[in-house]
Coordinates of C-alpha atoms in Angstrom, one line a residue:
M1 CA 14.3 -25.5 3.2
N2 CA 13.6 -23.0 5.9
I3 CA 14.6 -19.3 5.5
L4 CA 14.2 -16.9 8.4
L5 CA 13.9 -13.2 7.6
G6 CA 13.3 -9.9 9.4
L7 CA 14.9 -10.5 12.8
V8 CA 17.1 -7.4 12.7
L9 CA 14.5 -4.8 13.6
G10 CA 17.0 -2.0 13.6
L11 CA 17.2 -1.9 9.8
A12 CA 14.3 0.5 9.2
I13 CA 11.3 0.2 11.4
S14 CA 8.2 2.0 10.1
G15 CA 7.0 4.4 12.8
S16 CA 3.4 4.1 11.6
V17 CA 3.2 0.3 12.2
A18 CA 2.5 -0.8 15.7
A19 CA 2.5 -4.4 17.0
A20 CA -1.3 -4.8 16.5
D21 CA -1.1 -3.5 12.9
P22 CA -0.7 -5.6 9.8
R23 CA 2.8 -6.9 9.4
A24 CA 3.2 -7.2 5.7
L25 CA 1.9 -5.7 2.4
V26 CA 1.4 -7.8 -0.7
T27 CA 2.6 -5.8 -3.7
D28 CA 2.3 -8.4 -6.4
V29 CA 1.1 -12.0 -6.7
I30 CA 1.2 -14.4 -9.7
G31 CA -0.5 -17.8 -9.5
N32 CA -2.6 -19.5 -6.9
T33 CA -2.3 -19.1 -3.1
I34 CA -4.1 -20.5 -0.1
P35 CA -5.7 -18.3 1.3
E36 CA -6.3 -16.4 -2.0
I37 CA -4.6 -13.0 -1.8
F38 CA -4.3 -10.0 -4.1
A39 CA -2.0 -7.1 -4.5
F40 CA -2.4 -4.5 -1.7
D41 CA -3.8 -7.0 0.8
E42 CA -2.2 -6.5 4.2
I43 CA -1.2 -9.5 6.1
D44 CA -1.6 -10.0 9.9
A45 CA 0.8 -11.8 12.2
G46 CA 0.0 -15.5 12.5
T47 CA -0.8 -15.9 8.8
T48 CA 0.6 -18.7 6.7
I49 CA 0.4 -18.4 2.9
V50 CA 0.8 -21.5 0.8
L51 CA 1.9 -21.0 -2.8
D52 CA 1.6 -23.3 -5.8
D53 CA 4.9 -24.5 -7.0
S54 CA 5.0 -21.9 -9.8
A55 CA 3.2 -19.1 -7.9
E56 CA 5.2 -16.0 -6.9
L57 CA 4.6 -13.6 -4.1
R58 CA 6.1 -10.2 -3.6
L59 CA 5.6 -8.4 -0.3
T60 CA 7.0 -5.7 2.0
F61 CA 7.6 -6.8 5.6
Y62 CA 6.7 -3.7 7.6
P63 CA 8.8 -4.1 10.7
T64 CA 12.1 -4.1 8.7
C65 CA 10.9 -2.7 5.3
E66 CA 12.4 -5.7 3.5
D67 CA 11.1 -6.2 0.0
I68 CA 10.9 -10.0 -0.6
T69 CA 9.9 -12.1 -3.6
V70 CA 9.2 -15.8 -3.1
R71 CA 8.3 -18.7 -5.5
G72 CA 6.4 -21.7 -4.1
G73 CA 6.5 -23.1 -0.6
E74 CA 4.9 -21.5 2.4
V75 CA 5.4 -18.0 3.8
A76 CA 4.6 -17.5 7.5
I77 CA 4.2 -14.0 8.9
F78 CA 5.0 -13.2 12.6
D79 CA 5.2 -10.0 14.6
A80 CA 9.0 -9.6 14.2
H81 CA 10.0 -12.0 11.5
M82 CA 8.8 -14.1 8.6
T83 CA 9.8 -17.6 7.3
I84 CA 9.9 -19.3 4.0
E85 CA 9.4 -23.0 4.4
G86 CA 9.0 -26.2 2.3
D87 CA 10.1 -25.9 -1.3
G88 CA 9.9 -22.1 -1.2
E89 CA 12.6 -20.2 -3.2
L90 CA 13.7 -16.7 -2.3
L91 CA 13.9 -15.0 -5.6
E92 CA 14.7 -11.4 -4.5
Y93 CA 15.6 -9.7 -1.2
I94 CA 15.9 -5.9 -1.0
E95 CA 16.4 -3.8 2.1
G96 CA 14.1 -1.0 1.0
E97 CA 11.8 1.6 2.4
C98 CA 8.3 1.0 3.6
P99 CA 5.4 2.6 1.7
T100 CA 3.3 5.3 3.4
A101 CA 0.0 4.0 4.7
V102 CA -2.9 6.4 5.1
K103 CA -6.2 5.6 6.8
L104 CA -9.2 7.0 4.9
T105 CA -12.5 8.4 6.2
E106 CA -15.9 8.3 4.6
S107 CA -17.5 11.3 2.9
D108 CA -20.9 12.0 1.4
I109 CA -19.5 14.8 -0.9
I110 CA -16.4 15.0 -3.0
N111 CA -14.8 18.5 -3.1
A112 CA -11.6 20.2 -2.1
A113 CA -13.1 21.6 1.2
V114 CA -14.3 18.2 2.4
I115 CA -11.1 16.5 1.5
S116 CA -9.0 19.2 3.2
R117 CA -10.8 18.5 6.5
A118 CA -10.4 14.8 6.4
Q119 CA -8.8 13.2 9.4
N120 CA -6.0 10.6 9.2
A121 CA -4.4 8.1 11.5
Q122 CA -1.2 10.0 11.3
K123 CA -0.4 13.7 10.9
D124 CA 0.3 14.9 7.4
P125 CA 1.3 11.6 5.8
E126 CA 3.7 12.1 2.9
I127 CA 3.2 11.4 -0.7
S128 CA 5.7 11.3 -3.6
P129 CA 5.4 14.0 -6.3
R130 CA 4.6 11.2 -8.8
P131 CA 3.1 8.5 -6.7
V132 CA 1.9 5.0 -7.2
I133 CA -1.3 4.7 -5.1
G134 CA -2.5 1.3 -4.0
V135 CA -6.0 0.7 -2.5
G136 CA -6.1 -1.8 0.3
G137 CA -8.8 -3.3 2.5
A138 CA -11.9 -5.4 2.0
G139 CA -14.1 -4.4 -0.9
S140 CA -11.3 -2.4 -2.6
Q141 CA -12.4 -3.8 -6.0
R142 CA -15.5 -1.6 -5.7
F143 CA -13.5 1.6 -6.2
H144 CA -12.7 2.7 -9.7
T145 CA -11.2 6.2 -9.6
I146 CA -8.6 8.1 -7.5
I147 CA -9.1 11.9 -7.4
V148 CA -6.3 14.3 -6.2
T149 CA -7.1 17.9 -5.4
G150 CA -4.9 20.8 -4.5
G151 CA -5.2 24.3 -3.0
R152 CA -5.9 25.8 -6.5
G153 CA -8.4 23.2 -7.3
V154 CA -5.9 21.0 -9.1
R155 CA -7.8 17.9 -10.1
I156 CA -6.1 14.7 -11.3
E157 CA -8.2 11.6 -11.9
M158 CA -6.5 8.2 -12.2
P159 CA -8.3 4.9 -13.0
I160 CA -7.8 2.2 -10.4
V161 CA -6.6 -0.9 -12.2
L162 CA -5.9 -4.1 -10.2
R163 CA -6.3 -1.9 -7.0
K164 CA -3.6 0.5 -8.1
G165 CA -3.4 4.0 -9.7
I166 CA -0.3 5.3 -11.4
W167 CA 0.4 9.0 -11.8
P168 CA -0.2 10.0 -15.4
A169 CA 3.1 10.5 -17.4
D170 CA 1.8 13.8 -18.8
A171 CA 0.6 15.3 -15.5
E172 CA 2.5 17.8 -13.5
P173 CA 4.1 16.4 -10.4
L174 CA 2.8 17.4 -7.0
Q175 CA 4.7 20.3 -5.4
H176 CA 7.1 19.6 -2.6
G177 CA 5.7 20.9 0.7
K178 CA 2.2 21.5 -0.6
K179 CA -0.9 19.8 0.9
Y180 CA -3.3 17.8 -1.3
G181 CA -6.5 15.8 -0.9
I182 CA -7.1 12.3 -2.1
A183 CA -10.4 10.6 -2.7
I184 CA -11.2 7.1 -4.0
V185 CA -14.7 6.7 -5.5
G186 CA -16.9 3.9 -6.7
D187 CA -20.4 3.3 -7.8
D188 CA -23.1 3.3 -5.0
I189 CA -20.5 3.6 -2.3
K190 CA -19.4 6.5 -0.1
P191 CA -16.1 8.1 -1.2
R192 CA -13.1 7.6 1.1
V193 CA -10.9 10.7 1.6
A194 CA -7.6 11.8 3.1
K195 CA -5.1 14.6 3.1
V196 CA -1.4 14.3 2.5
I197 CA 1.6 16.5 2.0
A198 CA 4.0 16.2 -1.0
N199 CA 7.6 15.3 -0.2
S200 CA 10.3 14.6 -2.8
D201 CA 11.9 12.1 -0.4
A202 CA 8.7 10.2 0.2
P203 CA 8.4 6.5 -0.9
E204 CA 6.9 6.2 -4.4
L205 CA 4.2 3.8 -3.1
L206 CA 1.3 5.2 -1.0
V207 CA -1.2 2.7 0.3
L208 CA -4.8 3.9 1.1
R209 CA -6.5 1.9 3.8
H210 CA -10.3 1.9 4.2

């Protein structure tokens, strides 16, 4: 079995992803893979992931924003397409929207002023009013808390569980058009910070890169 995906680049190319950037984002993984990967790992072109027969892998392919779930076989990632080979089974295929990805910077101090001055790889990246925030990059397991601040000192703290924070059900949503600061913190490690702007049309998933 050989399935070829992602050739039609006109579907929904993410403007924040250039050819040298990661080509896919793992959003969930069940079972064993070679190499071993985890949710919110980003995958470069030229990578092949081998899944156990019962293992399942869900990922977003950045160039086309396809959301794909595979069981077993091998998944090969290229610049403009990906393939499912061997005994791999395509469980789900959705033409979706790519998550927003934000590059974090280091900070010695956590407060609203420092966060508001943080620089990002893109100008005013957008965040959903009730986001799911994933933490990517090597060493992400060392961070345990996400802090969101606003112009009036609004402060929401979310625990990071399996490299992900979910907006609390009882917390007020972020206000459309308002700017906020985000920090991720851990023990004995410098916080990473960024600024974002709330947009009701933004993807629910925001990925923090460090």
